Amino acid sequence: MCNRGILILLVGLISSFSHLLAQPFAYPKDSIPPLDSVSRLKKYIPGFDFTNQVKESNFLISSLVVTGNKKTKSNIIGREVPFRAGMQFQLGDLIDLFQRGEQQLMNTTLFHSARIFVSRFEGNCLEVTVEVAERWYLFPFPFFSLIDRNFNQWLVEQNASLQRVNYGIKLLYNNPTGHNDRLRLWLINGYTKELSLSYEKPYFDRKMQWGYRLALRTGKGREINYNTRDDKQLFLRNDQFVRWFSNAGAELIYRPKLYTRHSFGVYYFQEKISDTVAVLNPNYFGQAKKSILFPELFYQFSYVKMDYQPYPTRGMALHLKISKLGLGTSANLWQLHWKMMGAWPIGQKNIFTAESYAGVKVPFQQPYINRRFLGYKDIYMRGFEYNVIDGVAGGYVRLQLAREIANVQIPLPGFIRKRATVAALPFKIFAKTYSNVGYAYSPSTLNNYLQNRFLQASGVGIDILSLYDVTFRIEYSFNNFGQNGLFLHRTSNF
């Protein structure tokens, strides 16, 4: 059964990989409808007299004007536009570049809208305007979460003790200096204490190719996932702290072209657990250890060429990461992970997407903390949301067909429009059907039954897209073990 499952998974991954590679590289020419549409040409070159011009003629971009950017620097906007002043293009290629530039600007998540058009022309010389509407960039979120099962238990039995809650603030500050940089600050107190700070700047050189990211996280908690049984996480809760953690690191980011990005990183981790945890699971760190110190070195490659990254209708994305944890005896783990996604429109409102993920960890014999595989963060299979599947090798393939069934704009009051630079609250609704297959290999299957078994689930659902790239997913799934249920998901940049 193990060999059969691995074979099915490999065939699925290979077929998905070859299918993705077979089509998206034609993306620049296929990304928009045929260019012989006069109405479409007039959208990007309003007021232009096409009767006296020949499509094959070269047009010179004499100047490039950026408007609407109150905070974002013009050179950051220009970095996402695939043309410069002084370049010449034929009419069809020019419209292609305009639309690709709009898509790239929207994928920065800096703007509510982006429009590129010819604002003035003299013969074959064109003045091109890039017009953007900026988003709100500062989001301070108060944070309050009860540890107890419900409010009454906390209020009556625990006397509303602040030691039984997590509270604090999460600060998200996008574009603080206007250079598309990102600042994140978490201050959490109470049941769990945590300080998390990160800053990312995409470019620091004149050619705008090199950037960096710095991160720091430290804290301690009274709860820990110490083991897995029946493919579900087991937690230990205690009035005393049972886990201490801290890490710090830096990444060097290289973006030589529009769609590719390379990251080189080094992080240092320190973790400690209580005596109780070490007794409950001596293999948590391995060899009944109660603390561990190790560095992580990694290289990450990404290629993203999509019309809209939060919910693509066309394009391709590939992410590859190779990492090494530990340099001595404290930890020894090599990891390879890759994810791929392709999206293709079918007709006017239908979207077909294919996703695949694969990972391997060597050597296979690893402590519990290094065997987490499917079901953690965004690496999971639909239909198995209630489960975690620990392992050291495997992956999944997911196919989905979605159709847009509604596109609604709810007007906002005038005082909100002035502050938010958006006139309406948009909602796009998609109905979908999907299926995924997967497999996770583990040398040991003690007290778990989903490891080393073929996994499959299908379902139907509704996706709701709104402002600031927020996506709600309502899904009903059923898997090959007779389990079914309704699952809710939310994704956003927050």
Short mmCIF file of N, CA and C in Angstrom, two decimals, residues 230-336:
data_model
loop_
_atom_site.label_atom_id
_atom_site.label_comp_id
_atom_site.label_asym_id
_atom_site.label_seq_id
_atom_site.Cartn_x
_atom_site.Cartn_y
_atom_site.Cartn_z
N ASP A 230 -3.78 9.69 16.93
CA ASP A 230 -4.95 9.59 16.07
C ASP A 230 -4.98 10.74 15.08
N ASP A 231 -3.80 11.15 14.64
CA ASP A 231 -3.63 12.22 13.66
C ASP A 231 -4.22 13.54 14.15
N LYS A 232 -4.18 13.77 15.45
CA LYS A 232 -4.61 15.03 16.04
C LYS A 232 -3.55 15.48 17.04
N GLN A 233 -3.40 16.78 17.17
CA GLN A 233 -2.40 17.33 18.07
C GLN A 233 -2.81 17.12 19.53
N LEU A 234 -1.87 16.73 20.35
CA LEU A 234 -2.07 16.64 21.79
C LEU A 234 -1.42 17.86 22.44
N PHE A 235 -2.17 18.53 23.33
CA PHE A 235 -1.68 19.75 23.97
C PHE A 235 -1.57 19.55 25.48
N LEU A 236 -0.57 20.19 26.03
CA LEU A 236 -0.41 20.27 27.48
C LEU A 236 -0.63 21.70 27.91
N ARG A 237 -1.55 21.90 28.83
CA ARG A 237 -1.80 23.22 29.41
C ARG A 237 -1.42 23.19 30.88
N ASN A 238 -0.82 24.28 31.33
CA ASN A 238 -0.33 24.32 32.70
C ASN A 238 -0.38 25.76 33.18
N ASP A 239 -0.58 25.92 34.48
CA ASP A 239 -0.54 27.28 35.05
C ASP A 239 0.86 27.86 35.01
N GLN A 240 1.88 26.99 34.94
CA GLN A 240 3.26 27.44 34.83
C GLN A 240 3.70 27.38 33.36
N PHE A 241 4.73 28.13 33.04
CA PHE A 241 5.23 28.12 31.67
C PHE A 241 5.87 26.76 31.35
N VAL A 242 5.56 26.25 30.16
CA VAL A 242 6.08 24.94 29.74
C VAL A 242 6.94 25.03 28.48
N ARG A 243 7.00 26.20 27.88
CA ARG A 243 7.80 26.34 26.65
C ARG A 243 8.39 27.74 26.60
N TRP A 244 9.68 27.81 26.22
CA TRP A 244 10.37 29.07 26.01
C TRP A 244 11.00 29.03 24.61
N PHE A 245 10.92 30.11 23.88
CA PHE A 245 11.43 30.11 22.51
C PHE A 245 11.97 31.49 22.15
N SER A 246 12.94 31.50 21.26
CA SER A 246 13.47 32.75 20.71
C SER A 246 14.19 32.42 19.42
N ASN A 247 14.13 33.34 18.48
CA ASN A 247 14.88 33.20 17.23
C ASN A 247 15.12 34.57 16.64
N ALA A 248 16.17 34.66 15.88
CA ALA A 248 16.54 35.90 15.20
C ALA A 248 17.24 35.54 13.90
N GLY A 249 17.07 36.39 12.90
CA GLY A 249 17.70 36.07 11.63
C GLY A 249 17.63 37.20 10.64
N ALA A 250 18.25 36.95 9.49
CA ALA A 250 18.31 37.95 8.42
C ALA A 250 18.25 37.24 7.08
N GLU A 251 17.67 37.91 6.10
CA GLU A 251 17.59 37.40 4.74
C GLU A 251 18.11 38.46 3.77
N LEU A 252 18.82 38.00 2.76
CA LEU A 252 19.25 38.86 1.66
C LEU A 252 18.41 38.48 0.45
N ILE A 253 17.74 39.46 -0.13
CA ILE A 253 16.79 39.22 -1.21
C ILE A 253 17.33 39.79 -2.51
N TYR A 254 17.28 38.98 -3.56
CA TYR A 254 17.78 39.40 -4.88
C TYR A 254 16.66 39.22 -5.90
N ARG A 255 16.26 40.32 -6.54
CA ARG A 255 15.19 40.30 -7.54
C ARG A 255 15.73 40.91 -8.83
N PRO A 256 16.37 40.09 -9.68
CA PRO A 256 16.99 40.64 -10.88
C PRO A 256 15.98 41.05 -11.95
N LYS A 257 14.83 40.38 -11.97
CA LYS A 257 13.83 40.66 -12.99
C LYS A 257 12.47 40.85 -12.35
N LEU A 258 11.47 40.97 -13.21
CA LEU A 258 10.15 41.33 -12.72
C LEU A 258 9.49 40.21 -11.94
N TYR A 259 9.69 38.97 -12.34
CA TYR A 259 8.91 37.87 -11.78
C TYR A 259 9.71 36.92 -10.89
N THR A 260 11.02 37.00 -10.88
CA THR A 260 11.84 36.07 -10.11
C THR A 260 12.43 36.73 -8.88
N ARG A 261 12.59 35.91 -7.84
CA ARG A 261 13.13 36.41 -6.58
C ARG A 261 13.95 35.30 -5.92
N HIS A 262 15.13 35.66 -5.41
CA HIS A 262 15.99 34.73 -4.70
C HIS A 262 16.19 35.27 -3.27
N SER A 263 16.15 34.35 -2.29
CA SER A 263 16.38 34.73 -0.89
C SER A 263 17.44 33.83 -0.30
N PHE A 264 18.38 34.44 0.42
CA PHE A 264 19.42 33.71 1.13
C PHE A 264 19.30 34.11 2.61
N GLY A 265 19.07 33.12 3.48
CA GLY A 265 18.80 33.47 4.86
C GLY A 265 19.58 32.67 5.87
N VAL A 266 19.78 33.27 7.04
CA VAL A 266 20.38 32.58 8.18
C VAL A 266 19.61 32.99 9.43
N TYR A 267 19.14 32.00 10.17
CA TYR A 267 18.40 32.23 11.41
C TYR A 267 19.03 31.39 12.52
N TYR A 268 18.80 31.83 13.74
CA TYR A 268 19.30 31.10 14.90
C TYR A 268 18.13 30.86 15.86
N PHE A 269 17.93 29.61 16.27
CA PHE A 269 16.78 29.22 17.08
C PHE A 269 17.25 28.68 18.44
N GLN A 270 16.48 29.00 19.45
CA GLN A 270 16.68 28.46 20.78
C GLN A 270 15.32 28.10 21.36
N GLU A 271 15.17 26.86 21.82
CA GLU A 271 13.90 26.42 22.40
C GLU A 271 14.18 25.61 23.65
N LYS A 272 13.23 25.70 24.59
CA LYS A 272 13.35 24.97 25.84
C LYS A 272 11.96 24.52 26.28
N ILE A 273 11.87 23.32 26.85
CA ILE A 273 10.60 22.80 27.35
C ILE A 273 10.75 22.41 28.81
N SER A 274 9.61 22.27 29.48
CA SER A 274 9.62 21.91 30.90
C SER A 274 9.91 20.42 31.07
N ASP A 275 10.20 20.03 32.32
CA ASP A 275 10.45 18.62 32.62
C ASP A 275 9.24 17.76 32.28
N THR A 276 8.05 18.30 32.50
CA THR A 276 6.82 17.53 32.23
C THR A 276 6.71 17.17 30.76
N VAL A 277 7.02 18.10 29.89
CA VAL A 277 6.95 17.83 28.45
C VAL A 277 7.96 16.77 28.06
N ALA A 278 9.16 16.86 28.60
CA ALA A 278 10.20 15.87 28.27
C ALA A 278 9.81 14.48 28.74
N VAL A 279 9.05 14.39 29.83
CA VAL A 279 8.59 13.09 30.31
C VAL A 279 7.46 12.56 29.43
N LEU A 280 6.52 13.43 29.06
CA LEU A 280 5.41 13.02 28.21
C LEU A 280 5.87 12.57 26.83
N ASN A 281 6.87 13.24 26.28
CA ASN A 281 7.39 12.86 24.96
C ASN A 281 8.91 13.04 24.96
N PRO A 282 9.64 12.00 25.33
CA PRO A 282 11.11 12.10 25.35
C PRO A 282 11.71 12.39 23.97
N ASN A 283 10.93 12.12 22.91
CA ASN A 283 11.42 12.36 21.55
C ASN A 283 11.03 13.73 21.01
N TYR A 284 10.55 14.61 21.88
CA TYR A 284 10.15 15.93 21.40
C TYR A 284 11.34 16.63 20.74
N PHE A 285 12.45 16.74 21.46
CA PHE A 285 13.71 17.21 20.88
C PHE A 285 14.65 16.05 20.53
N GLY A 286 14.28 14.85 20.97
CA GLY A 286 15.13 13.69 20.78
C GLY A 286 16.03 13.45 21.97
N GLN A 287 16.18 12.19 22.36
CA GLN A 287 17.09 11.79 23.44
C GLN A 287 16.74 12.47 24.77
N ALA A 288 15.45 12.70 24.98
CA ALA A 288 14.95 13.30 26.23
C ALA A 288 15.55 14.67 26.52
N LYS A 289 15.97 15.38 25.48
CA LYS A 289 16.53 16.72 25.68
C LYS A 289 15.43 17.69 26.11
N LYS A 290 15.83 18.68 26.91
CA LYS A 290 14.90 19.71 27.35
C LYS A 290 15.18 21.07 26.71
N SER A 291 16.25 21.16 25.95
CA SER A 291 16.57 22.42 25.25
C SER A 291 17.35 22.10 24.00
N ILE A 292 17.31 23.04 23.07
CA ILE A 292 17.99 22.84 21.80
C ILE A 292 18.39 24.19 21.23
N LEU A 293 19.57 24.25 20.63
CA LEU A 293 20.09 25.45 19.98
C LEU A 293 20.58 25.04 18.60
N PHE A 294 20.17 25.77 17.57
CA PHE A 294 20.64 25.41 16.23
C PHE A 294 20.45 26.58 15.27
N PRO A 295 21.30 26.65 14.25
CA PRO A 295 21.10 27.64 13.18
C PRO A 295 20.32 27.02 12.01
N GLU A 296 19.77 27.86 11.18
CA GLU A 296 19.15 27.42 9.93
C GLU A 296 19.71 28.26 8.79
N LEU A 297 20.19 27.60 7.75
CA LEU A 297 20.64 28.24 6.53
C LEU A 297 19.71 27.82 5.41
N PHE A 298 19.27 28.76 4.59
CA PHE A 298 18.35 28.37 3.52
C PHE A 298 18.52 29.23 2.28
N TYR A 299 18.09 28.65 1.17
CA TYR A 299 17.96 29.37 -0.10
C TYR A 299 16.54 29.15 -0.59
N GLN A 300 15.93 30.23 -1.07
CA GLN A 300 14.55 30.16 -1.56
C GLN A 300 14.43 30.86 -2.90
N PHE A 301 13.76 30.20 -3.82
CA PHE A 301 13.53 30.75 -5.16
C PHE A 301 12.04 30.84 -5.41
N SER A 302 11.60 31.94 -5.99
CA SER A 302 10.19 32.08 -6.35
C SER A 302 10.06 32.72 -7.72
N TYR A 303 9.10 32.23 -8.45
CA TYR A 303 8.75 32.79 -9.76
C TYR A 303 7.24 32.98 -9.74
N VAL A 304 6.79 34.21 -9.83
CA VAL A 304 5.36 34.51 -9.74
C VAL A 304 4.98 35.39 -10.92
N LYS A 305 4.15 34.86 -11.77
CA LYS A 305 3.65 35.60 -12.93
C LYS A 305 2.16 35.35 -13.03
N MET A 306 1.40 36.12 -12.26
CA MET A 306 -0.04 35.96 -12.16
C MET A 306 -0.73 37.30 -12.30
N ASP A 307 -1.98 37.26 -12.76
CA ASP A 307 -2.70 38.52 -12.91
C ASP A 307 -3.14 39.09 -11.57
N TYR A 308 -3.42 38.23 -10.58
CA TYR A 308 -3.84 38.70 -9.27
C TYR A 308 -3.51 37.60 -8.26
N GLN A 309 -2.45 37.80 -7.48
CA GLN A 309 -1.92 36.73 -6.64
C GLN A 309 -2.91 36.21 -5.59
N PRO A 310 -3.70 37.05 -4.90
CA PRO A 310 -4.61 36.50 -3.90
C PRO A 310 -5.65 35.54 -4.47
N TYR A 311 -6.05 35.73 -5.74
CA TYR A 311 -7.03 34.83 -6.37
C TYR A 311 -6.79 34.87 -7.88
N PRO A 312 -5.78 34.15 -8.35
CA PRO A 312 -5.40 34.28 -9.76
C PRO A 312 -6.43 33.66 -10.70
N THR A 313 -6.59 34.29 -11.85
CA THR A 313 -7.40 33.72 -12.93
C THR A 313 -6.54 33.28 -14.10
N ARG A 314 -5.27 33.67 -14.08
CA ARG A 314 -4.35 33.29 -15.15
C ARG A 314 -2.92 33.45 -14.65
N GLY A 315 -2.06 32.51 -14.99
CA GLY A 315 -0.66 32.66 -14.66
C GLY A 315 -0.09 31.46 -13.93
N MET A 316 1.13 31.64 -13.43
CA MET A 316 1.87 30.55 -12.82
C MET A 316 2.70 31.08 -11.65
N ALA A 317 2.88 30.24 -10.63
CA ALA A 317 3.74 30.55 -9.50
C ALA A 317 4.50 29.30 -9.09
N LEU A 318 5.77 29.47 -8.76
CA LEU A 318 6.62 28.37 -8.32
C LEU A 318 7.45 28.85 -7.15
N HIS A 319 7.48 28.06 -6.07
CA HIS A 319 8.28 28.37 -4.89
C HIS A 319 9.11 27.13 -4.55
N LEU A 320 10.40 27.33 -4.34
CA LEU A 320 11.33 26.26 -4.01
C LEU A 320 12.19 26.70 -2.83
N LYS A 321 12.34 25.82 -1.83
CA LYS A 321 13.16 26.16 -0.67
C LYS A 321 14.02 24.97 -0.27
N ILE A 322 15.31 25.24 -0.09
CA ILE A 322 16.27 24.25 0.39
C ILE A 322 16.87 24.80 1.68
N SER A 323 16.85 23.99 2.75
CA SER A 323 17.34 24.50 4.02
C SER A 323 18.11 23.42 4.78
N LYS A 324 18.99 23.89 5.65
CA LYS A 324 19.76 23.01 6.53
C LYS A 324 19.62 23.51 7.95
N LEU A 325 19.10 22.64 8.84
CA LEU A 325 18.96 22.97 10.25
C LEU A 325 20.05 22.26 11.03
N GLY A 326 20.82 23.04 11.75
CA GLY A 326 21.87 22.48 12.59
C GLY A 326 23.17 22.29 11.85
N LEU A 327 24.28 22.51 12.56
CA LEU A 327 25.60 22.30 12.00
C LEU A 327 26.41 21.30 12.83
N GLY A 328 25.88 20.94 14.00
CA GLY A 328 26.57 19.98 14.86
C GLY A 328 25.65 18.85 15.23
N THR A 329 25.73 18.42 16.49
CA THR A 329 24.92 17.29 16.95
C THR A 329 23.57 17.71 17.51
N SER A 330 23.37 19.01 17.74
CA SER A 330 22.11 19.45 18.32
C SER A 330 20.94 19.25 17.38
N ALA A 331 21.18 19.41 16.08
CA ALA A 331 20.14 19.20 15.07
C ALA A 331 20.83 18.87 13.75
N ASN A 332 20.19 18.01 12.99
CA ASN A 332 20.74 17.62 11.69
C ASN A 332 19.58 17.33 10.76
N LEU A 333 19.21 18.30 9.94
CA LEU A 333 18.06 18.14 9.06
C LEU A 333 18.27 18.92 7.77
N TRP A 334 18.16 18.22 6.66
CA TRP A 334 18.09 18.83 5.33
C TRP A 334 16.65 18.79 4.87
N GLN A 335 16.18 19.90 4.29
CA GLN A 335 14.80 19.96 3.82
C GLN A 335 14.73 20.51 2.40
N LEU A 336 13.82 19.95 1.62
CA LEU A 336 13.51 20.46 0.28
C LEU A 336 11.99 20.54 0.17
#
